[in-house]
mmCIF file of C-alpha atoms in Angstrom:
data_model
loop_
_atom_site.group_PDB
_atom_site.id
_atom_site.type_symbol
_atom_site.label_atom_id
_atom_site.label_comp_id
_atom_site.label_asym_id
_atom_site.label_seq_id
_atom_site.Cartn_x
_atom_site.Cartn_y
_atom_site.Cartn_z
ATOM 1 C CA MET A 26 0.188 -0.072 0.003
ATOM 2 C CA GLY A 27 2.723 2.408 0.819
ATOM 3 C CA ASP A 28 4.369 1.933 -2.820
ATOM 4 C CA TYR A 29 0.775 2.786 -4.261
ATOM 5 C CA SER A 30 0.293 5.804 -2.042
ATOM 6 C CA LYS A 31 3.838 7.260 -2.966
ATOM 7 C CA ALA A 32 2.845 6.635 -6.814
ATOM 8 C CA LEU A 33 -0.292 8.638 -6.022
ATOM 9 C CA GLU A 34 1.307 11.479 -4.512
ATOM 10 C CA PHE A 35 3.860 11.627 -7.571
ATOM 11 C CA TYR A 36 1.125 11.497 -10.174
ATOM 12 C CA GLU A 37 -0.888 14.004 -8.664
ATOM 13 C CA LYS A 38 1.855 16.385 -8.101
ATOM 14 C CA ALA A 39 2.694 15.885 -11.943
ATOM 15 C CA HIS A 40 -1.200 16.588 -12.677
ATOM 16 C CA LYS A 41 -1.337 19.904 -10.859
ATOM 17 C CA ILE A 42 1.747 21.172 -12.872
ATOM 18 C CA HIS A 43 -0.199 19.928 -16.018
ATOM 19 C CA GLU A 44 -3.253 21.478 -14.756
ATOM 20 C CA LYS A 45 -1.588 24.890 -14.509
ATOM 21 C CA ALA A 46 0.417 24.626 -17.928
ATOM 22 C CA LEU A 47 -2.567 23.195 -20.066
ATOM 23 C CA PRO A 48 -5.907 24.397 -21.172
ATOM 24 C CA PRO A 49 -8.698 22.183 -19.474
ATOM 25 C CA ASN A 50 -9.403 19.518 -22.278
ATOM 26 C CA HIS A 51 -5.862 19.312 -23.600
ATOM 27 C CA SER A 52 -4.834 15.807 -24.857
ATOM 28 C CA ASP A 53 -1.747 15.740 -22.605
ATOM 29 C CA LEU A 54 -3.929 15.949 -19.465
ATOM 30 C CA ALA A 55 -5.307 12.235 -20.296
ATOM 31 C CA PRO A 56 -2.501 10.205 -19.548
ATOM 32 C CA SER A 57 -2.111 12.159 -16.304
ATOM 33 C CA TYR A 58 -5.700 11.019 -15.070
ATOM 34 C CA ASN A 59 -5.092 7.654 -16.606
ATOM 35 C CA ASN A 60 -1.949 7.058 -14.493
ATOM 36 C CA ILE A 61 -4.051 8.263 -11.252
ATOM 37 C CA GLY A 62 -6.687 6.027 -12.396
ATOM 38 C CA ALA A 63 -4.455 3.139 -12.671
ATOM 39 C CA VAL A 64 -3.502 3.344 -9.193
ATOM 40 C CA TYR A 65 -6.548 3.659 -7.567
ATOM 41 C CA HIS A 66 -7.430 0.489 -9.950
ATOM 42 C CA ASN A 67 -4.304 -1.569 -8.380
ATOM 43 C CA MET A 68 -5.427 -0.341 -5.048
ATOM 44 C CA GLY A 69 -8.708 -1.780 -5.443
ATOM 45 C CA ASP A 70 -10.601 1.596 -5.048
ATOM 46 C CA TYR A 71 -12.577 1.382 -8.222
ATOM 47 C CA SER A 72 -15.066 4.302 -7.740
ATOM 48 C CA LYS A 73 -12.090 6.313 -7.756
ATOM 49 C CA ALA A 74 -10.261 4.559 -10.764
ATOM 50 C CA LEU A 75 -13.593 4.827 -12.841
ATOM 51 C CA GLU A 76 -13.750 8.860 -12.004
ATOM 52 C CA PHE A 77 -10.170 9.065 -13.273
ATOM 53 C CA TYR A 78 -10.293 6.711 -16.063
ATOM 54 C CA GLU A 79 -13.534 8.371 -17.094
ATOM 55 C CA LYS A 80 -11.931 12.127 -17.116
ATOM 56 C CA ALA A 81 -9.167 10.462 -19.416
ATOM 57 C CA LEU A 82 -11.749 8.963 -21.518
ATOM 58 C CA LYS A 83 -13.696 12.527 -22.071
ATOM 59 C CA ILE A 84 -10.734 14.201 -23.182
ATOM 60 C CA ARG A 85 -9.665 11.667 -25.543
ATOM 61 C CA GLU A 86 -13.057 11.429 -27.177
ATOM 62 C CA LYS A 87 -12.793 14.833 -28.053
ATOM 63 C CA ALA A 88 -9.269 15.253 -28.799
ATOM 64 C CA LEU A 89 -8.567 11.957 -30.806
ATOM 65 C CA PRO A 90 -10.007 10.579 -33.958
ATOM 66 C CA PRO A 91 -12.652 7.679 -33.288
ATOM 67 C CA ASN A 92 -10.289 4.630 -34.525
ATOM 68 C CA HIS A 93 -7.155 5.879 -32.155
ATOM 69 C CA PRO A 94 -5.405 3.321 -30.097
ATOM 70 C CA ASP A 95 -5.131 5.536 -27.136
ATOM 71 C CA LEU A 96 -8.869 5.837 -26.921
ATOM 72 C CA ALA A 97 -9.171 1.535 -27.170
ATOM 73 C CA THR A 98 -6.677 1.876 -23.885
ATOM 74 C CA SER A 99 -8.887 3.972 -22.133
ATOM 75 C CA TYR A 100 -12.225 1.831 -23.322
ATOM 76 C CA ASN A 101 -10.490 -1.069 -22.243
ATOM 77 C CA ASN A 102 -9.287 0.499 -18.575
ATOM 78 C CA THR A 103 -13.060 1.526 -17.911
ATOM 79 C CA SER A 104 -14.089 -1.820 -18.670
ATOM 80 C CA GLN A 105 -11.684 -3.729 -16.551
ATOM 81 C CA VAL A 106 -12.941 -1.455 -13.399
ATOM 82 C CA TYR A 107 -16.379 -2.369 -14.177
ATOM 83 C CA ASN A 108 -15.809 -6.140 -14.680
ATOM 84 C CA ASN A 109 -13.855 -5.943 -11.156
ATOM 85 C CA MET A 110 -17.069 -4.030 -9.758
ATOM 86 C CA GLY A 111 -19.088 -6.846 -11.098
ATOM 87 C CA ASP A 112 -21.120 -4.829 -13.800
ATOM 88 C CA PHE A 113 -20.415 -7.101 -16.356
ATOM 89 C CA SER A 114 -22.928 -5.418 -19.030
ATOM 90 C CA LYS A 115 -21.160 -2.161 -18.558
ATOM 91 C CA ALA A 116 -17.706 -4.426 -18.908
ATOM 92 C CA LEU A 117 -18.817 -5.541 -21.994
ATOM 93 C CA GLU A 118 -20.004 -2.387 -23.476
ATOM 94 C CA PHE A 119 -16.667 -0.902 -23.089
ATOM 95 C CA LEU A 120 -14.681 -3.923 -24.314
ATOM 96 C CA GLU A 121 -16.593 -4.077 -27.388
ATOM 97 C CA LYS A 122 -15.672 -0.507 -28.250
ATOM 98 C CA SER A 123 -12.214 -0.931 -27.588
ATOM 99 C CA HIS A 124 -12.277 -4.234 -29.885
ATOM 100 C CA LYS A 125 -14.022 -2.631 -32.759
ATOM 101 C CA ILE A 126 -10.813 -0.112 -33.074
ATOM 102 C CA HIS A 127 -8.092 -2.809 -32.559
ATOM 103 C CA GLU A 128 -10.508 -4.832 -35.373
ATOM 104 C CA LYS A 129 -9.908 -1.748 -37.785
ATOM 105 C CA ALA A 130 -6.360 -0.916 -36.769
ATOM 106 C CA LEU A 131 -4.625 -4.276 -36.376
ATOM 107 C CA PRO A 132 -3.780 -7.152 -38.758
ATOM 108 C CA PRO A 133 -6.430 -10.039 -38.352
ATOM 109 C CA ASN A 134 -3.830 -12.070 -36.438
ATOM 110 C CA HIS A 135 -2.137 -9.715 -34.421
ATOM 111 C CA PRO A 136 -1.810 -10.724 -30.635
ATOM 112 C CA ASP A 137 -3.347 -7.676 -29.384
ATOM 113 C CA LEU A 138 -6.545 -8.902 -31.023
ATOM 114 C CA ALA A 139 -6.165 -12.138 -29.126
ATOM 115 C CA THR A 140 -5.826 -10.274 -25.890
ATOM 116 C CA SER A 141 -9.023 -8.510 -26.570
ATOM 117 C CA TYR A 142 -10.720 -11.502 -27.659
ATOM 118 C CA ASN A 143 -9.986 -13.001 -24.406
ATOM 119 C CA ASN A 144 -10.828 -10.059 -22.179
ATOM 120 C CA ILE A 145 -14.357 -10.410 -24.038
ATOM 121 C CA GLY A 146 -14.396 -14.218 -23.310
ATOM 122 C CA LEU A 147 -13.694 -13.847 -19.731
ATOM 123 C CA VAL A 148 -16.477 -11.142 -19.216
ATOM 124 C CA TYR A 149 -18.911 -13.721 -20.934
ATOM 125 C CA LYS A 150 -17.768 -16.383 -18.281
ATOM 126 C CA ASN A 151 -18.261 -14.088 -15.658
ATOM 127 C CA ILE A 152 -22.128 -13.541 -17.019
ATOM 128 C CA GLY A 153 -22.575 -17.280 -17.216
ATOM 129 C CA ASP A 154 -22.839 -17.171 -21.167
ATOM 130 C CA TYR A 155 -20.373 -20.111 -21.497
ATOM 131 C CA PRO A 156 -20.811 -21.035 -25.270
ATOM 132 C CA LYS A 157 -20.132 -17.043 -25.888
ATOM 133 C CA ALA A 158 -16.994 -17.268 -23.729
ATOM 134 C CA LEU A 159 -15.851 -20.471 -25.661
ATOM 135 C CA GLU A 160 -16.396 -18.479 -28.942
ATOM 136 C CA PHE A 161 -14.075 -15.788 -27.946
ATOM 137 C CA HIS A 162 -11.342 -17.670 -26.214
ATOM 138 C CA GLU A 163 -11.194 -19.876 -29.198
ATOM 139 C CA LYS A 164 -11.050 -16.893 -31.717
ATOM 140 C CA ALA A 165 -8.074 -15.706 -29.565
ATOM 141 C CA HIS A 166 -6.570 -18.961 -29.471
ATOM 142 C CA LYS A 167 -6.640 -19.592 -33.418
ATOM 143 C CA ILE A 168 -4.589 -15.920 -33.446
ATOM 144 C CA LEU A 169 -2.100 -16.971 -30.615
ATOM 145 C CA GLU A 170 -1.372 -20.438 -32.528
ATOM 146 C CA LYS A 171 -0.381 -18.808 -35.775
ATOM 147 C CA ALA A 172 1.531 -15.980 -34.228
ATOM 148 C CA LEU A 173 3.533 -17.626 -31.459
ATOM 149 C CA PRO A 174 5.879 -20.554 -31.068
ATOM 150 C CA SER A 175 4.133 -23.480 -29.446
ATOM 151 C CA ASN A 176 6.019 -23.127 -26.234
ATOM 152 C CA ARG A 177 5.126 -19.463 -25.073
ATOM 153 C CA PRO A 178 3.641 -18.902 -21.870
ATOM 154 C CA LEU A 179 0.800 -16.594 -23.599
ATOM 155 C CA LEU A 180 -0.418 -19.886 -25.343
ATOM 156 C CA ALA A 181 -0.498 -21.532 -21.711
ATOM 157 C CA THR A 182 -2.931 -18.979 -20.578
ATOM 158 C CA SER A 183 -5.050 -19.330 -23.713
ATOM 159 C CA TYR A 184 -5.363 -23.132 -22.971
ATOM 160 C CA ASN A 185 -6.044 -21.999 -19.307
ATOM 161 C CA ASN A 186 -8.793 -20.084 -20.343
ATOM 162 C CA ILE A 187 -10.451 -22.434 -22.286
ATOM 163 C CA GLY A 188 -9.976 -25.060 -19.822
ATOM 164 C CA GLY A 189 -11.850 -22.869 -17.047
ATOM 165 C CA VAL A 190 -14.798 -22.125 -19.526
ATOM 166 C CA TYR A 191 -15.388 -26.286 -20.038
ATOM 167 C CA ASN A 192 -14.911 -26.625 -16.084
ATOM 168 C CA SER A 193 -17.865 -24.279 -15.734
ATOM 169 C CA MET A 194 -19.715 -26.095 -18.232
ATOM 170 C CA SER A 195 -19.242 -29.478 -16.245
ATOM 171 C CA ASP A 196 -17.174 -30.801 -19.240
ATOM 172 C CA TYR A 197 -14.500 -32.139 -17.252
ATOM 173 C CA SER A 198 -12.706 -34.337 -19.786
ATOM 174 C CA LYS A 199 -12.300 -31.354 -22.013
ATOM 175 C CA ALA A 200 -11.309 -29.074 -19.202
ATOM 176 C CA LEU A 201 -8.511 -31.505 -18.240
ATOM 177 C CA GLU A 202 -7.468 -31.658 -21.939
ATOM 178 C CA PHE A 203 -6.901 -28.001 -22.108
ATOM 179 C CA TYR A 204 -5.479 -27.531 -18.763
ATOM 180 C CA GLU A 205 -2.941 -30.294 -19.394
ATOM 181 C CA LYS A 206 -1.708 -28.653 -22.719
ATOM 182 C CA GLY A 207 -1.149 -25.507 -20.776
ATOM 183 C CA LEU A 208 0.618 -27.039 -17.802
ATOM 184 C CA GLU A 209 2.962 -28.825 -20.496
ATOM 185 C CA ILE A 210 4.178 -25.297 -21.681
ATOM 186 C CA TYR A 211 4.538 -23.911 -18.236
ATOM 187 C CA GLU A 212 6.392 -26.918 -16.965
ATOM 188 C CA LYS A 213 8.950 -26.590 -19.844
ATOM 189 C CA ALA A 214 9.191 -22.704 -19.502
ATOM 190 C CA LEU A 215 8.857 -21.814 -15.959
ATOM 191 C CA PRO A 216 10.888 -22.938 -12.673
ATOM 192 C CA PRO A 217 9.597 -25.633 -10.894
ATOM 193 C CA ASN A 218 8.166 -23.613 -7.866
ATOM 194 C CA HIS A 219 6.580 -20.739 -9.967
ATOM 195 C CA PRO A 220 3.184 -19.395 -8.632
ATOM 196 C CA LEU A 221 1.876 -19.795 -12.084
ATOM 197 C CA LEU A 222 2.261 -23.395 -11.957
ATOM 198 C CA ALA A 223 0.948 -23.731 -8.654
ATOM 199 C CA ALA A 224 -2.320 -22.058 -10.055
ATOM 200 C CA PHE A 225 -2.698 -24.733 -13.025
ATOM 201 C CA TYR A 226 -1.993 -27.675 -10.455
ATOM 202 C CA ASN A 227 -5.009 -26.060 -8.638
ATOM 203 C CA ASN A 228 -7.374 -26.037 -11.498
ATOM 204 C CA ILE A 229 -6.402 -29.570 -12.636
ATOM 205 C CA GLY A 230 -7.025 -30.766 -8.819
ATOM 206 C CA LEU A 231 -10.325 -28.914 -8.967
ATOM 207 C CA VAL A 232 -11.310 -30.896 -12.157
ATOM 208 C CA TYR A 233 -10.482 -34.237 -10.454
ATOM 209 C CA LYS A 234 -12.206 -33.049 -7.529
ATOM 210 C CA ASN A 235 -15.459 -32.465 -9.557
ATOM 211 C CA MET A 236 -14.861 -35.653 -11.431
ATOM 212 C CA GLY A 237 -15.009 -37.634 -7.992
ATOM 213 C CA ASP A 238 -11.311 -38.726 -8.411
ATOM 214 C CA TYR A 239 -10.313 -37.470 -4.765
ATOM 215 C CA SER A 240 -6.884 -39.475 -4.995
ATOM 216 C CA LYS A 241 -5.942 -37.451 -8.242
ATOM 217 C CA ALA A 242 -6.991 -34.403 -6.688
ATOM 218 C CA LEU A 243 -5.006 -34.707 -3.679
ATOM 219 C CA GLU A 244 -2.113 -35.430 -5.885
ATOM 220 C CA PHE A 245 -2.242 -32.146 -7.260
ATOM 221 C CA TYR A 246 -3.283 -30.405 -4.136
ATOM 222 C CA GLU A 247 -0.455 -31.566 -2.633
ATOM 223 C CA LYS A 248 1.922 -30.074 -5.551
ATOM 224 C CA VAL A 249 0.241 -26.684 -4.916
ATOM 225 C CA LEU A 250 1.032 -26.920 -1.023
ATOM 226 C CA LYS A 251 4.436 -27.940 -1.739
ATOM 227 C CA ILE A 252 5.002 -24.828 -3.847
ATOM 228 C CA SER A 253 3.043 -22.546 -1.544
ATOM 229 C CA LYS A 254 5.530 -23.521 1.195
ATOM 230 C CA LYS A 255 8.496 -22.691 -0.746
ATOM 231 C CA VAL A 256 7.261 -19.143 -2.036
ATOM 232 C CA LEU A 257 5.064 -17.861 0.530
ATOM 233 C CA PRO A 258 5.711 -16.653 4.287
ATOM 234 C CA ARG A 259 5.139 -19.355 7.106
ATOM 235 C CA ASN A 260 2.190 -17.265 8.432
ATOM 236 C CA HIS A 261 0.382 -16.710 5.089
ATOM 237 C CA PRO A 262 -3.090 -17.070 5.031
ATOM 238 C CA ASP A 263 -2.955 -19.185 1.649
ATOM 239 C CA LEU A 264 -1.143 -21.972 3.557
ATOM 240 C CA ALA A 265 -3.932 -22.703 5.660
ATOM 241 C CA SER A 266 -6.467 -22.962 2.668
ATOM 242 C CA SER A 267 -3.884 -24.990 0.489
#
C-alpha cells in the first residue's frame, strides 16, 4: 500500500503541474488522469479509478480520431474496472468499443486482437454465457497459435481460459485436456516453484475433485502446497487453505 500511496502522490503532483500549464481539455492531461486511475485501480478503489479513467476518456473522445489506439486503451481500462465491480454488462459495452478499434487498426492475426477476444471471453464467463465465452477464447487461441511458437506461456494462458470455461460447463474431460496442454508449456518454460504452475496444479486438482477422483485431486493439491510452502511466508493465509 505504501508504494501505491507514493505513486499517487507523485502522479498528483505531476497532474497539478499539467493542470496549471495546459487548457482544461488538453490531450496531454489524459495520460495524467489515466495514471492516477491506474493507481486507484491497483489499490482496489474502483469508484475512484472509474472517476479518473472517465476523465481521461472524455478528453480522448474529444481530442482524438475515433479509431485511435489511446481511445481503445481508455475503453479497455474502464471495462476492467466495471468487470472488477461486477457490472459485467458495462464491462462488455466498453470492451466491445475497444475491440472495434483494434479490429480496424490491427492486422487480423495480431496478438493484441487475441488479448481483446480473451478479455471479452472472460466477461462472458463471468456472466455465465459459456458458449459465448468459449467462442471468444477460441478466436483468441487461433490467433495465438498462428502468431506464437508452441512453447510460449501466453499460449498456456489461452489453454487455461478454455479449460476454465469447460470446467464451468461441467465438461471435465475437455477441461482436463486443455489444462494439461497449458501445464505442459508452463512446466517447460517456468522454474519448478513458479506460482503460475501452482495455479495450473490447483485448476487440475479442482477438475479431478469435480470428477470424484479424490486421490488424483489430492496429488495435484499436494503439488500446490509444496510450491506455496516454498514461495509464501510461514504465516501466509493461503497456506491455511492450500
